[in-house]
Structures are given as C-alpha cells and as structure tokens.
Coordinates of C-alpha atoms in Angstrom, one line a residue:
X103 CA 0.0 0.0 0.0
X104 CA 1.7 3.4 -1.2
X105 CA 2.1 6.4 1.7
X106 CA 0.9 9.6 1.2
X107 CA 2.1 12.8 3.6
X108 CA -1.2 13.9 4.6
X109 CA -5.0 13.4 3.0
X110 CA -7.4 16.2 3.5
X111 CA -11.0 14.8 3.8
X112 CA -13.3 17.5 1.9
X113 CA -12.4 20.4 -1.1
X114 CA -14.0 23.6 0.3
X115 CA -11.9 26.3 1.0
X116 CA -10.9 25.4 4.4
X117 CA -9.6 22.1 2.3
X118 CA -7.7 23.8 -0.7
X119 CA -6.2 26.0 1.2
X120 CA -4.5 23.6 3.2
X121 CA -3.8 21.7 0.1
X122 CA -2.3 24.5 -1.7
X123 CA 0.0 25.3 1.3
X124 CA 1.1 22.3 1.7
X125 CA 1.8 21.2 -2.2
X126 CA 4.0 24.2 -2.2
X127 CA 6.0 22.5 0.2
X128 CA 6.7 20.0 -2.0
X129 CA 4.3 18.0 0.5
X130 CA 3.0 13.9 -1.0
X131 CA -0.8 15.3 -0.4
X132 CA -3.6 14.1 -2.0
X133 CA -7.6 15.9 -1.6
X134 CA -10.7 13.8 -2.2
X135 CA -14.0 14.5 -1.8
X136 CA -17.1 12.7 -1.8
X137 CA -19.4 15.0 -4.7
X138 CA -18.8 13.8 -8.0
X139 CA -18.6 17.0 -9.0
X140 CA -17.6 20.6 -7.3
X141 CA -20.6 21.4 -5.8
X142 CA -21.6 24.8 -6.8
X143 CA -21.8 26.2 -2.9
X144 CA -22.9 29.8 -2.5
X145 CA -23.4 29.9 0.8
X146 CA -20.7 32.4 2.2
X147 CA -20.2 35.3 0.6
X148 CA -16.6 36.0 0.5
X149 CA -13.5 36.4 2.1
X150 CA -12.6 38.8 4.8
X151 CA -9.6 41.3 5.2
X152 CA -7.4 38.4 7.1
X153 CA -8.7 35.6 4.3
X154 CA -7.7 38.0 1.7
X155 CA -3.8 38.3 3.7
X156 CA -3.8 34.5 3.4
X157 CA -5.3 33.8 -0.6
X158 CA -2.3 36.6 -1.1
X159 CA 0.6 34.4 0.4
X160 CA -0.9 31.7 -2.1
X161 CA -1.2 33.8 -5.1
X162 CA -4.3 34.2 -5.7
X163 CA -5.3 37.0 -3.9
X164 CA -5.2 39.2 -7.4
X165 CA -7.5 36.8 -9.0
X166 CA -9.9 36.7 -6.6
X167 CA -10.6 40.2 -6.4
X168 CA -11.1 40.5 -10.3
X169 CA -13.6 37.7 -10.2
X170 CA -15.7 39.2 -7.0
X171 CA -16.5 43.0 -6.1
X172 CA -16.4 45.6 -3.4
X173 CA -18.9 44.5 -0.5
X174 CA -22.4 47.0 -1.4
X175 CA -24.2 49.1 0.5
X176 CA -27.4 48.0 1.6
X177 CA -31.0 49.3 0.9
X178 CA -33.5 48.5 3.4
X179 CA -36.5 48.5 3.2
X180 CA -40.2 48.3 5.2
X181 CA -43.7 47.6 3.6
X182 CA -42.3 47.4 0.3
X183 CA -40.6 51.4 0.5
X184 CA -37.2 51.7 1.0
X185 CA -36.5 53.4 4.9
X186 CA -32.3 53.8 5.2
X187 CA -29.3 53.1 3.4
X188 CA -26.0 51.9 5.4
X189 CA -22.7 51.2 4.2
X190 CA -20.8 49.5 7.1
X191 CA -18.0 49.4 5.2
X192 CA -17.5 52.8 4.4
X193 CA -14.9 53.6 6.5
X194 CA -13.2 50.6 5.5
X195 CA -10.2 51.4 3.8
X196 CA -6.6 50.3 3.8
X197 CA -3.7 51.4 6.5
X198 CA -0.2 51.0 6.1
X199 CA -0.1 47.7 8.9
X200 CA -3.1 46.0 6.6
X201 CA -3.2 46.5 2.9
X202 CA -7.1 45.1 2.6
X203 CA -9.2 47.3 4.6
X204 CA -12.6 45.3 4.0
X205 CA -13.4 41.8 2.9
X206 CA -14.9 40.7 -0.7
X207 CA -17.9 39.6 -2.5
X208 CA -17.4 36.2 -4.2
X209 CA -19.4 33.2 -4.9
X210 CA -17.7 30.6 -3.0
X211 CA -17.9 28.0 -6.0
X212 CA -15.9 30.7 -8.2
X213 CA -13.2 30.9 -5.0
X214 CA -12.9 27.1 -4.6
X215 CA -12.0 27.1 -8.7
X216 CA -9.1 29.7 -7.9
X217 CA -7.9 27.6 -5.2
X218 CA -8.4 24.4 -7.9
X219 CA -6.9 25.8 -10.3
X220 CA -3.6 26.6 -8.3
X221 CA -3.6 23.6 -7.0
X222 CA -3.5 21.9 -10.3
X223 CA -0.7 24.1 -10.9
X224 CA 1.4 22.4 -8.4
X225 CA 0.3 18.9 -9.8
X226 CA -2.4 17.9 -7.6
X227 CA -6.0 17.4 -8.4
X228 CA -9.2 17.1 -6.1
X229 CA -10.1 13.2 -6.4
X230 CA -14.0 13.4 -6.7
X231 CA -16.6 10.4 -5.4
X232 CA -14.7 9.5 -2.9
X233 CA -16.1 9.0 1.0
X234 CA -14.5 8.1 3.2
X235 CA -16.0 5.4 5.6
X236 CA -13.0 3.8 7.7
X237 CA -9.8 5.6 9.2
X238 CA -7.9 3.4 11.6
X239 CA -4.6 4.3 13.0
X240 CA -1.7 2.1 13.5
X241 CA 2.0 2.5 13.9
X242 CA 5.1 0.4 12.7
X243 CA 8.1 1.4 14.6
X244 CA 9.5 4.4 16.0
X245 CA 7.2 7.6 14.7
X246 CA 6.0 6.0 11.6
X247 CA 2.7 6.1 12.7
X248 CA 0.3 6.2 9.9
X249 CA -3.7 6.1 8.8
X250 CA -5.6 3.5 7.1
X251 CA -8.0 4.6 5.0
X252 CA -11.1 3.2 3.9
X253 CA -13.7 4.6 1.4
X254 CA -17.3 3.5 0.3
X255 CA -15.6 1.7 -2.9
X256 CA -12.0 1.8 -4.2
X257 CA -8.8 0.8 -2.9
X258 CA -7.7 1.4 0.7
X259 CA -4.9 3.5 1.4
X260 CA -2.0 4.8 3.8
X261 CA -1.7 8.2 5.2
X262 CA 0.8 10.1 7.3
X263 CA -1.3 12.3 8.8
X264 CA -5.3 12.6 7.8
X265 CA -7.4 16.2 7.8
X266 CA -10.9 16.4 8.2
X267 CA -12.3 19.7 6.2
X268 CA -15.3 17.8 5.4
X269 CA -18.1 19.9 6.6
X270 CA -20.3 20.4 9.6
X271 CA -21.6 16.8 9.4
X272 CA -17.4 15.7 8.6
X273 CA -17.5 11.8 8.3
X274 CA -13.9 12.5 9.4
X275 CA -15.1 13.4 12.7
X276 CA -17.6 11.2 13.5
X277 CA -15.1 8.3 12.5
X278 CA -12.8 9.7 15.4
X279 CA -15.7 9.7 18.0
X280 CA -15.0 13.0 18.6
X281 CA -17.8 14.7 20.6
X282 CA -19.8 18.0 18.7
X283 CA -21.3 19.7 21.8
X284 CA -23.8 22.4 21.1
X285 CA -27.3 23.5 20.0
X286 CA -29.5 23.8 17.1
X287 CA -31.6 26.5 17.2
X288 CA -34.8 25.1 15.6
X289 CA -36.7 28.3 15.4
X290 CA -34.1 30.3 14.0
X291 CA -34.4 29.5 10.4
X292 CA -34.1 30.6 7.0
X293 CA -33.7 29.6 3.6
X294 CA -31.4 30.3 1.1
X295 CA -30.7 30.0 -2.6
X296 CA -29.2 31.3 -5.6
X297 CA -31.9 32.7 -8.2
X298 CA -32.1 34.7 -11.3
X299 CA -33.9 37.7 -11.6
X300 CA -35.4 39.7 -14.5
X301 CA -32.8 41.9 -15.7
X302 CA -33.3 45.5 -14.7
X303 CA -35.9 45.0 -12.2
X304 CA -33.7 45.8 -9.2
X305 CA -30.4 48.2 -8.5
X306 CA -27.2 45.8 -8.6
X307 CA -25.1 48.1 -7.1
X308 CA -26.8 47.1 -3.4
X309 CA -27.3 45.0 -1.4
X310 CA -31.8 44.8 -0.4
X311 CA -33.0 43.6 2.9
X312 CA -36.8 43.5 3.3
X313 CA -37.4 43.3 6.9
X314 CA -41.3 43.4 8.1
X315 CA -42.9 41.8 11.3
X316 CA -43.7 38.1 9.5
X317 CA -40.6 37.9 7.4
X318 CA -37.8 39.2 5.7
X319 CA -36.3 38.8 2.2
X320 CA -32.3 39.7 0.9
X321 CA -31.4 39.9 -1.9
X322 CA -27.3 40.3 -2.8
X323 CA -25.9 40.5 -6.7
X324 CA -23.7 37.5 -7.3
X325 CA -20.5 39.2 -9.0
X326 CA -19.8 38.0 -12.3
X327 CA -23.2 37.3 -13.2
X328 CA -25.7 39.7 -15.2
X329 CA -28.9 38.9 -13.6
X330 CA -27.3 35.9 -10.3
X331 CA -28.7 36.8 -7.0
X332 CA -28.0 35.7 -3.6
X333 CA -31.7 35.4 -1.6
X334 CA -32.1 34.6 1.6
X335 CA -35.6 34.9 3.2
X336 CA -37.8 34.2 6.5
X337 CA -39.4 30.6 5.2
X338 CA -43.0 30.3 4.8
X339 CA -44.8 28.1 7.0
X340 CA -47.3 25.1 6.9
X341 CA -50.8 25.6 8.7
X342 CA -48.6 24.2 12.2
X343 CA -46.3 27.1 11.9
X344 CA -43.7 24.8 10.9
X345 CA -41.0 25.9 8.3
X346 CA -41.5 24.8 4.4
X347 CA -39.0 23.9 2.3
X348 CA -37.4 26.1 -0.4
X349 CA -38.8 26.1 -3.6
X350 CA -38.9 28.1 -6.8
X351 CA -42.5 29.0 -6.4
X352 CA -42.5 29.8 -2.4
X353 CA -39.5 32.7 -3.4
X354 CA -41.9 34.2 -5.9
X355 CA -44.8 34.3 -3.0
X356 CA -41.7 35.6 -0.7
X357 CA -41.0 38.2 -3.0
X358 CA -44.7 39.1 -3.8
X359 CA -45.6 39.3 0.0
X360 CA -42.4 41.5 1.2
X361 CA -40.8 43.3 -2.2
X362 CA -42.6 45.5 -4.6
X363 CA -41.3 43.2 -7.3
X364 CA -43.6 40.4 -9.3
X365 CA -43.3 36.8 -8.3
X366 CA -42.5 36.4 -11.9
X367 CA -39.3 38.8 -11.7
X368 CA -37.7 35.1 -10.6
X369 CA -37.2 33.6 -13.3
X370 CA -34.7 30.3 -11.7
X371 CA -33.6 29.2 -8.9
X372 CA -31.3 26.8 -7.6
X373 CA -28.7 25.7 -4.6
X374 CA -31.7 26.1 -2.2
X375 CA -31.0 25.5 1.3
X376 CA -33.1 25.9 4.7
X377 CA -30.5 26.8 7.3
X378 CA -30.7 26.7 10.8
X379 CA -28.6 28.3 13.3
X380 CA -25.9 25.7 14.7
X381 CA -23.5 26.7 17.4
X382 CA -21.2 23.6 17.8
X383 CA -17.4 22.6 18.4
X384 CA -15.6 19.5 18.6
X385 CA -14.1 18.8 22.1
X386 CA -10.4 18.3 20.2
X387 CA -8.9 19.3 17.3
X388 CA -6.3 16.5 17.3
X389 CA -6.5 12.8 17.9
X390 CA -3.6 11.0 17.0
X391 CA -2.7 11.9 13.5
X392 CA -6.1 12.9 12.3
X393 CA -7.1 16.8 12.5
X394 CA -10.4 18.5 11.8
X395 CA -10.7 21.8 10.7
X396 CA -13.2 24.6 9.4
X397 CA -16.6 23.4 9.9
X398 CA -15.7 20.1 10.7
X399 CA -14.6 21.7 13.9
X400 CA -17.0 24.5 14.8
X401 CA -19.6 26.0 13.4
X402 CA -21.6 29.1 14.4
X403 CA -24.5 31.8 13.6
X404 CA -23.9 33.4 9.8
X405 CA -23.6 37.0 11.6
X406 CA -20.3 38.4 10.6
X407 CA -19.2 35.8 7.3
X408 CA -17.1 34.1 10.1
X409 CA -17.8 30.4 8.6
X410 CA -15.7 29.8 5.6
X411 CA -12.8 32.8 7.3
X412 CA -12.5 31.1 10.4
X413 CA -11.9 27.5 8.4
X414 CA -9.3 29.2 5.8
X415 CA -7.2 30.4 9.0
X416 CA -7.6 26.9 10.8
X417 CA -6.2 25.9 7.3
X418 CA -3.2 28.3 7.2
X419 CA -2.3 28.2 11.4
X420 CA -2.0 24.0 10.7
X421 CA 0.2 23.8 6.9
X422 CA 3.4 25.0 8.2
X423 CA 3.2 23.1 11.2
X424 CA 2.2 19.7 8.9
X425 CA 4.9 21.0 6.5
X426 CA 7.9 21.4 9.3
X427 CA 7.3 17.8 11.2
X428 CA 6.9 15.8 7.4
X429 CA 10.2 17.5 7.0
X430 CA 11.6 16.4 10.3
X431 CA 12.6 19.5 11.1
X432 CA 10.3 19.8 13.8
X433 CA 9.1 17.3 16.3
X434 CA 5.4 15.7 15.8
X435 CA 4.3 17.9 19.2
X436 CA 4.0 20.9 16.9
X437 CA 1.0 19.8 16.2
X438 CA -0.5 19.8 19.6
X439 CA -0.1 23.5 19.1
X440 CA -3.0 23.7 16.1
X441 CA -5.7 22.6 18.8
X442 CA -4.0 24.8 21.3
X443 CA -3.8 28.0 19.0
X444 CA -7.3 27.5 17.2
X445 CA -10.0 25.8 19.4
X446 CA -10.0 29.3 21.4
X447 CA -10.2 30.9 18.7
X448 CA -13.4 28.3 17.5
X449 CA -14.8 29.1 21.2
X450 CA -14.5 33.0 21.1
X451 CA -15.4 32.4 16.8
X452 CA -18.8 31.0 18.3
X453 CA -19.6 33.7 21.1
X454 CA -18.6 36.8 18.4
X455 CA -21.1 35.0 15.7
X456 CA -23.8 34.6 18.2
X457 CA -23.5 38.0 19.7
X458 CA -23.6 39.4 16.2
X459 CA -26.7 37.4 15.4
X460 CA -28.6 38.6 18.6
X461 CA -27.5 42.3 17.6
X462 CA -28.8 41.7 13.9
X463 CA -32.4 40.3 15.0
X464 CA -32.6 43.3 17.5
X465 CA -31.9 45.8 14.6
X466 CA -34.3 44.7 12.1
X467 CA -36.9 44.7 14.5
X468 CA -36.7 48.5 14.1
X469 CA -37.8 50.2 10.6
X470 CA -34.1 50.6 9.0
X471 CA -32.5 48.0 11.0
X472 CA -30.5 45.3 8.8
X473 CA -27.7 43.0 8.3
X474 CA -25.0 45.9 8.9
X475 CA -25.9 44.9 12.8
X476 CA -23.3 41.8 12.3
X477 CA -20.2 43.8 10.9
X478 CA -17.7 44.9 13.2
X479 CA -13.9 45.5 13.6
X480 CA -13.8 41.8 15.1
X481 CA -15.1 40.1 11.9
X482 CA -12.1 41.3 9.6
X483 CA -10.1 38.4 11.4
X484 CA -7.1 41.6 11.5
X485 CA -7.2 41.1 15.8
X486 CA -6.7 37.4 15.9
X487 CA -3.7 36.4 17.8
X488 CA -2.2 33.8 20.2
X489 CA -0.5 35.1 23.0
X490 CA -1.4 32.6 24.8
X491 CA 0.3 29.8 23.2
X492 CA 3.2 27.9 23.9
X493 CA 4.7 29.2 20.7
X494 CA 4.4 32.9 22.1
X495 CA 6.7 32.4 24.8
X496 CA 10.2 33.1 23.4
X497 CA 12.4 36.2 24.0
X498 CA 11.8 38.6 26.9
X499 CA 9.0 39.7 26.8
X500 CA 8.4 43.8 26.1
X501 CA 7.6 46.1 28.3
X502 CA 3.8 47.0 29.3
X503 CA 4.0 50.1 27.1
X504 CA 5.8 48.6 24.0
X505 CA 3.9 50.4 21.4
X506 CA 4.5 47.2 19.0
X507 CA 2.9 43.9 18.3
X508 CA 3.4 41.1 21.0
X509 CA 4.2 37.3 20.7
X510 CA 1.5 35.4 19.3
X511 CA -0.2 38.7 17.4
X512 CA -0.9 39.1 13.8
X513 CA 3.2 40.5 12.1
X514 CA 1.6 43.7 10.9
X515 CA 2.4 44.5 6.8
X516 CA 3.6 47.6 5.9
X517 CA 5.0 49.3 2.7
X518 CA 8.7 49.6 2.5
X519 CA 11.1 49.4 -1.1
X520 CA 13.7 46.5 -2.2
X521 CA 16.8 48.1 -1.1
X522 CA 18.7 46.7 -4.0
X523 CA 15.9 48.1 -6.7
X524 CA 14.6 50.5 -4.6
X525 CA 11.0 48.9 -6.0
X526 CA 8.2 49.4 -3.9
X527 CA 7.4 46.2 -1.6
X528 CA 5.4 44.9 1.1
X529 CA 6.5 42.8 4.8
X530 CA 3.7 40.4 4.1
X531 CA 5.5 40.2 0.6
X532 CA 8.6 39.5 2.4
X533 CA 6.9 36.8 4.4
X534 CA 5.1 35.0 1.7
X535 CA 5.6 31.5 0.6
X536 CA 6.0 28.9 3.0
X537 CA 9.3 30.0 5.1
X538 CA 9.8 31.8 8.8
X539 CA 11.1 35.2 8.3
X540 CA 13.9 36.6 11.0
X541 CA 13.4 40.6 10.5
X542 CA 16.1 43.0 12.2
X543 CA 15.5 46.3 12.9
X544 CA 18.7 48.9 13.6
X545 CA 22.4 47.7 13.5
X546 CA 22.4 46.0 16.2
X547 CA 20.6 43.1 14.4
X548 CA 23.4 42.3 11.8
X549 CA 24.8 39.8 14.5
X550 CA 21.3 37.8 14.7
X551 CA 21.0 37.9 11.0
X552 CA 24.0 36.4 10.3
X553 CA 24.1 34.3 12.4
X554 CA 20.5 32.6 11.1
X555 CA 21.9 33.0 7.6
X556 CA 25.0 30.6 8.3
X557 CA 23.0 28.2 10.1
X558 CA 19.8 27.6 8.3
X559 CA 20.7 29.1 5.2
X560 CA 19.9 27.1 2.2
X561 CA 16.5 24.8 2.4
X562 CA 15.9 25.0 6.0
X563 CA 12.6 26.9 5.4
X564 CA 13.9 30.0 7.2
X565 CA 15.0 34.0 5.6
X566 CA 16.8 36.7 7.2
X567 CA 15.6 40.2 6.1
X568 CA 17.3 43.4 8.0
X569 CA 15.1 46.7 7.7
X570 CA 16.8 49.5 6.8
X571 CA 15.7 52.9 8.4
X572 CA 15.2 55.7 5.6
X573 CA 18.6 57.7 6.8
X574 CA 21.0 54.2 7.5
X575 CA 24.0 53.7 5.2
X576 CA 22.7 50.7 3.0
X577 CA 26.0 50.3 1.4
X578 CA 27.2 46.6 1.5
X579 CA 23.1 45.9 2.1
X580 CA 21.9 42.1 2.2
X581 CA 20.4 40.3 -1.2
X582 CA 16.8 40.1 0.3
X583 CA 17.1 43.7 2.5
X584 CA 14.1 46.3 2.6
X585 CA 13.9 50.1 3.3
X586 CA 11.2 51.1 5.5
X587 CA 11.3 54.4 3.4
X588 CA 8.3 56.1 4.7
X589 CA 8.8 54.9 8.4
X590 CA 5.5 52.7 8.7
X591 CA 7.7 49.1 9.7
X592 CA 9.3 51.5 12.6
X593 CA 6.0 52.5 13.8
X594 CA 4.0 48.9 13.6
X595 CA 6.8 46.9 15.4
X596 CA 7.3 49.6 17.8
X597 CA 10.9 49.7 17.2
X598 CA 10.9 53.9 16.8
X599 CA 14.4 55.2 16.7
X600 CA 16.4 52.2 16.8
X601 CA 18.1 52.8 14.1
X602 CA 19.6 56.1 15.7
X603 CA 21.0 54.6 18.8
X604 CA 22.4 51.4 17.5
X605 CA 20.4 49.2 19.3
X606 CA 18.2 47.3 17.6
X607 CA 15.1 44.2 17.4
X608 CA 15.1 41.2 16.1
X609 CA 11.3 39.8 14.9
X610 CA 10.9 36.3 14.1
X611 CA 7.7 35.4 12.2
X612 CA 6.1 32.4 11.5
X613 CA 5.2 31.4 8.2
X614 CA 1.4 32.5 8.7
X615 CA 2.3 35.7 10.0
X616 CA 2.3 35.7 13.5
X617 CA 5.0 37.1 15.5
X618 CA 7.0 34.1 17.4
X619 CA 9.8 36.5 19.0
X620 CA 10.0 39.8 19.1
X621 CA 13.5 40.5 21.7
X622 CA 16.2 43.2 21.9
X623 CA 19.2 42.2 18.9
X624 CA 21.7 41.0 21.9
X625 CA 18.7 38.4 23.0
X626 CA 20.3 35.9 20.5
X627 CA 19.7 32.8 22.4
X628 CA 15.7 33.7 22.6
X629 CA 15.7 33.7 18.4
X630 CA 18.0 30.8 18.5
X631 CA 15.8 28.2 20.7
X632 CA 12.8 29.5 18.7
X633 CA 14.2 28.4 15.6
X634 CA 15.9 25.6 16.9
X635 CA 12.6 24.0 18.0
X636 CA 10.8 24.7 14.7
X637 CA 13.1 24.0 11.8
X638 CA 15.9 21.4 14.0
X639 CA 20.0 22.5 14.2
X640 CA 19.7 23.8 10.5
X641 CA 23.2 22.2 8.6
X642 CA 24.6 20.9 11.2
X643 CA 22.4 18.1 10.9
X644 CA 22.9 17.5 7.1
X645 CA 19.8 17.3 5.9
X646 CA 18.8 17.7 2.1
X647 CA 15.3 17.3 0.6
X648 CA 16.2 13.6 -0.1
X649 CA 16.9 12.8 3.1
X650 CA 13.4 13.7 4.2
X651 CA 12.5 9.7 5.0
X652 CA 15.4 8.9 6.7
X653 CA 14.9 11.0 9.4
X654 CA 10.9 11.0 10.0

C-alpha cells in the first residue's frame, strides 16, 4: 500500500487551502472528496480582510478580487418602500499595517476554482466520489505512525497524517468519535438559494433587505453574473407554523408578500437550502494523526461571514506546522499547538457570531435595521492572535508600554522598497511562501541575522531580512534587504528610533504571519531556541530534501 504525507477529507476552502500550502511544500498530499462534481456552494459570501492576507501568500489573492467585487451598501426597506441606506464598510479602507481594509464579494464555488486551479498548478487534483467510511490508525516502529483509509468503494490507502475539512456533518469526525457539543436552534431558520432575476428589475449596485414583522427577504448581486442573486428569506410556514422547504414558487410568494417586485421577476432558482442556526465545536482538534478543521470543527450563527474565514485560517495556522514535522525539522508535538492556537479561537469564533446574530435580530426589528448589525472590527479576522500559546513564549518579553505587536499577534504589513531596486514592496510580501522570516530592525541586528543566515541558510525553510531605516547607510546591504522608506515598519513593530541609537530588534515570524519573538538584537539565544525548536539545528544536521524519510 503506497504512503501519502497527509489526506485532506473534503475540497471547500478550508480544504484547498490547506492543500495549496502544503503542495508548495513539496508536500506527498492528495484531496478527495465525496461529490462527483464541485458542488456549486454559494453559501458564504466571500472572504474577509485576514482571508484576503492568506489567498495573497498563495497567489491568488489578485484573481480573486477580479472575479468578486467591493462588499455594497445596503438598501432596506419596510412595507415594500425603502426606509435607510447603510454602508458599514465605508470607513473601510486600507492602512499602512493592513493592505485590505474590507473583505470581498465572491461566490464561494468561483473561490474554490481559484484555489483548484492553483492547486493543479502544483500537480495535484481534487479526487472526486470518494467518502471516506473507515480511518484506523496504526504504527510500525519508532514515529512511523500512519492512517488507514477506507472509502465507500476503491482501494484502501496509507496516510501520514489525515485532515478532516469535510463539513459540519465531517464523516472524518464522526469516525474519530470526537464529541460535537452544542445547540440547534430550531426556530431560528431561513432559507437560502441562488436565483435569477429579470434583468433591470432591481439596483445591482446594493445590497436589499426586506425586513417586516412576518418575514424578511435579501437579496445580494452575485458578481460575475448579469442577472445571479443571492436570496435569503424568512421561510413560509405550513398551517402548524412549521417551516416549508425552499422552492422556486414559495421565493416568488416571498417576493410578492415583502418586495414590490412580481413573483414572476424570478425567473430560476437553484442551490436552495433551509438553514438553521448551529452553534457547535468539537471537544479536540487532534487525535492521534487525524485533525479537523473549518466546519468540521465549529460551526456558528452566519452574523459576521465568520464560517468559511475562520476554516481558511484553521487551514493556514496548521500547513506549516504539517509542513515542518513531514520534513523532520520539527518534532510531531508541533501539532498539539494547532488545537491549542485554534480551538480558542473556534470558542470566542462562536460567542462573536452569536452576539452578532442577537444584535442583527434586535436591529431589524426596528424600521431601518438590517444586516450591517453583524459587521464589526472583530469580523475582519485583523485582531486574531495567540499570546497565549506555547509558541508565544520566546524572548523577553516587552515592556507594558511597548507600542508594537506582541508574541502570538498578527506581524503587521507595511510598505517599504527593495533596497537593492529601490521597487516598492510589502512585509507580508517578504513573508510570503511557506518559510519563517527573521526581521532585524537597527544595526544592532546584523549579528542575529548572520548568524540565522549561516546556520539555516539554504533549504531549512527560514529567511533573514534586516530593515533598513530611511537615513542608515545601506551600502554593503543584504540580497533580500528592505527600506522602510516612509517609516510605517518602525512605527508597527514599535521599534521607533532604533536605528539612531544602534540598538536594535530582532522579529521572528512564523510562516502564517504571527510574530513568534520579538526580543532586543543582543537576545540571540531567545531567536536561536525559537528556531531551533521549529526547523531542528539547521546544517549541522545535514539534511537535504532527499533525506526527508530517513529521518521521519
């Protein structure tokens, strides 16, 4: 039976993602998925400003914007007239630490064939039709642990490590026995769907939300489509009160009841859903060498477009760490810091979306109320950190004024210029593609940086990069150097005038942009055991791509 490196279980976004990071790697991974086809999901809407960071780091952050648009203003209206207009994004715009200020419309099918599509470019292809019934783990000798796999027909195989991204009823987890503690709220329903409109009948450029006192109706343009439409509506009920299904012909009564367009303005629909408002999350996010991630391990009310986000950075918090221990850089207890980094974040994920829901249903009770209720700062994702994690611990720790980011928080970006080509750049440029980054601020940091350089130059998955100040001599200035020309880097890490005294600051960050260490230039021995524990003893243990089995 051949060996892969790790199957991911499921190919939404929370499972390309993880598939695209870790085939850059030069990761064995393979993706299955048990639809025949890509199911045309249209649930969530869109990335937000952290999603858009991560799609970015893999490429396709460019793409995805052309294929989506801005997030609209919404109209809102109250027996039939319109009452308010809102735009909760219109203060939205980008800073110099965070280059995407709001988050972006997108059908989620049209993201998951981005994400395809890159994939393929690394070789790897979604298998469709495949479930997965079976996953037993076994071990022979030392840590060559492995997964059998079993599916509903086909061969068996052989995994290293197995990731469930297979959806809020994941086979993965159920398999595992892993407990999904929450609630369903039966009475908080409503159905969804995409549907086609009559051209012209109603203003693309917003975003409509119906709200009366015995239903509701929204309506969103889908981007890249003429006359596509989001809907999502109270449902109609039987004579019990009970909630109907969705149908073609119960939108056109929805529409006739709460819009002042014709039933007959709807001219298809399709991808209908009834929804129901699940706040759930697994008890682990690791057993053994089998993971679950995005909905497979929480899910939570709609308020804020948390969903598909909160999976995509699951995703990109557990690649690197997969990525460093198939390597055998690091050891397999790396891993252990994926539940410990994101289940929090699942837990405080679930409290945000439910407090955003109760706001939202408060709101539209009011004439004018409306969906702008559920977007706050907290829903860009920008805020997330882990300071409380085991991998936050390195380096002395600043002091309680430091004006910069912490260990644990989100490595702010900023604008600085190649100092070779003077071309304008990025830090989360810097920091893309699958590698730590060791950034030194002031003279000082030379030492540190050369240092890294000798010992884990090479393949070892980490860079150096020193950051110039605008007035330092740059002569003699590192290959991969940047000038932080405008003073932005200086101001987001909180390192101010180092560059005038000599001093200096040494930031290690991780490959999904989280600050690891952030220490004064002479704390060498903090940067060194940080690295040391992630990517091994660098070339002093010899290690080259082929050796990669040997040493597992």
């Amino acid at each position: 039976m051949g060996m892969t490196d790790v199957l991911i279980v499921g190919a939404g976004p929370t499972g390309l993602v993880l598939a695209c990071d870790l085939a850059r790697r030069g990761t064995a991974v393979r993706i299955v998925d048990r639809s025949a086809v890509p199911p045309r999901t249209s649930r969530a809407k869109g990335p937000n400003p952290r999603s858009l960071e991560i799609l970015d780091d893999l490429g396709v952050a460019e793409e995805v914007l052309a294929a989506g648009s801005a997030p609209l203003p919404m109209l809102k209206y109250r027996d039939r007239r319109p009452v308010a207009e809102a735009d909760p994004w219109a203060d939205s715009a980008p800073s110099p630490d965070a280059r995407y200020g709001r988050g972006w419309l997108i059908a989620q099918w049209r993201l998951e064939g981005i994400l395809r599509d890159r994939l393929a470019g690394y070789g790897v292809r979604v298998e469709p039709g495949r479930e997965v019934v079976g996953l037993a783990q076994g071990c022979n000798g030392g840590d060559r642990g492995h997964v059998d796999v079993t599916y509903a027909d086909g061969p068996a195989e052989r995994a290293r490590y197995v990731v469930g991204c297979d959806g809020a009823h994941s086979s993965v987890r159920k398999l595992l026995g892993i407990t999904f503690e929450g609630t369903t709220a039966e009475d908080q329903v409503m159905v969804c769907g995409d549907v086609g409109l009559a051209e012209g009948v109603l203003d693309r450029t917003r975003w409509h939300q119906w709200f009366d006192e015995d239903g509701a109706v929204m309506l969103c343009p889908i981007p890249g489509t003429r006359t596509g439409w989001w809907i999502q509506a109270g449902p109609e009920r039987d004579g019990r009160g009970r909630p109907l299904a969705p149908t073609a012909d119960g939108f056109r009564r929805l529409l006739a009841r709460h819009t002042a367009l014709p039933g007959r303005a709807l001219t298809r629909a399709e991808l209908l859903s009834t929804y129901r408002v699940n706040v759930r999350m697994a008890d682990r996010f690791r057993a053994g060498r089998v993971l679950p991630a995005g909905d497979a391990a929480h899910v939570h009310a709609i308020a804020g477009g948390l969903g598909m986000n909160t999976g995509i950075q699951d995703a990109f918090n557990l690649g690197w760490k997969l990525g460093l221990v198939l390597a055998g850089h690091a050891g397999a207890e790396l891993l252990d810091t994926y539940e410990e980094e994101r289940l929090p974040v699942a837990a405080r994920t679930l409290d945000l979306a439910s407090e955003r829901l109760r706001a939202t249903l408060e709101a539209i009770r009011r004439p004018g109320g409306g969906l702008d209720a559920a977007i706050t700062p907290d829903t860009t994702g920008l805020g997330v950190g882990y300071r409380w994690s085991s991998l936050a611990a390195g380096g002395r720790a600043p002091e309680a004024e430091w004006p910069g980011p912490r260990a644990g928080d989100r490595a702010p970006d900023t604008p600085c210029a190649d100092a070779a080509t003077g071309a304008g750049t990025r830090l989360h440029r810097v920091f893309a593609g699958p590698r730590t980054t060791v950034l030194g601020f002031g003279p000082g940091s030379a030492a540190v940086l050369r240092e890294t350089a000798d010992t884990y130059g090479g393949d070892a998955g980490v860079r150096v990069c020193r950051v110039y100040a605008a007035h330092e001599d740059r002569a003699g200035a590192e290959p991969a150097a940047v000038v932080d020309d405008a003073g932005h880097a200086a101001v987001a890490y909180g390192t101010g005038a180092s560059g005038d005294t000599g001093a200096g600051t040494v930031v290690v960050v991780r490959p999904d942009h989280h600050v690891g260490v952030l220490a004064p230039a002479d704390d060498a021995r903090s940067v060194r055991e940080y690295l040391r524990r992630l990517h091994g003893t660098g070339r002093s243990a010899e290690r080259s791509p082929g050796m990669v089995d040997a040493v597992r």
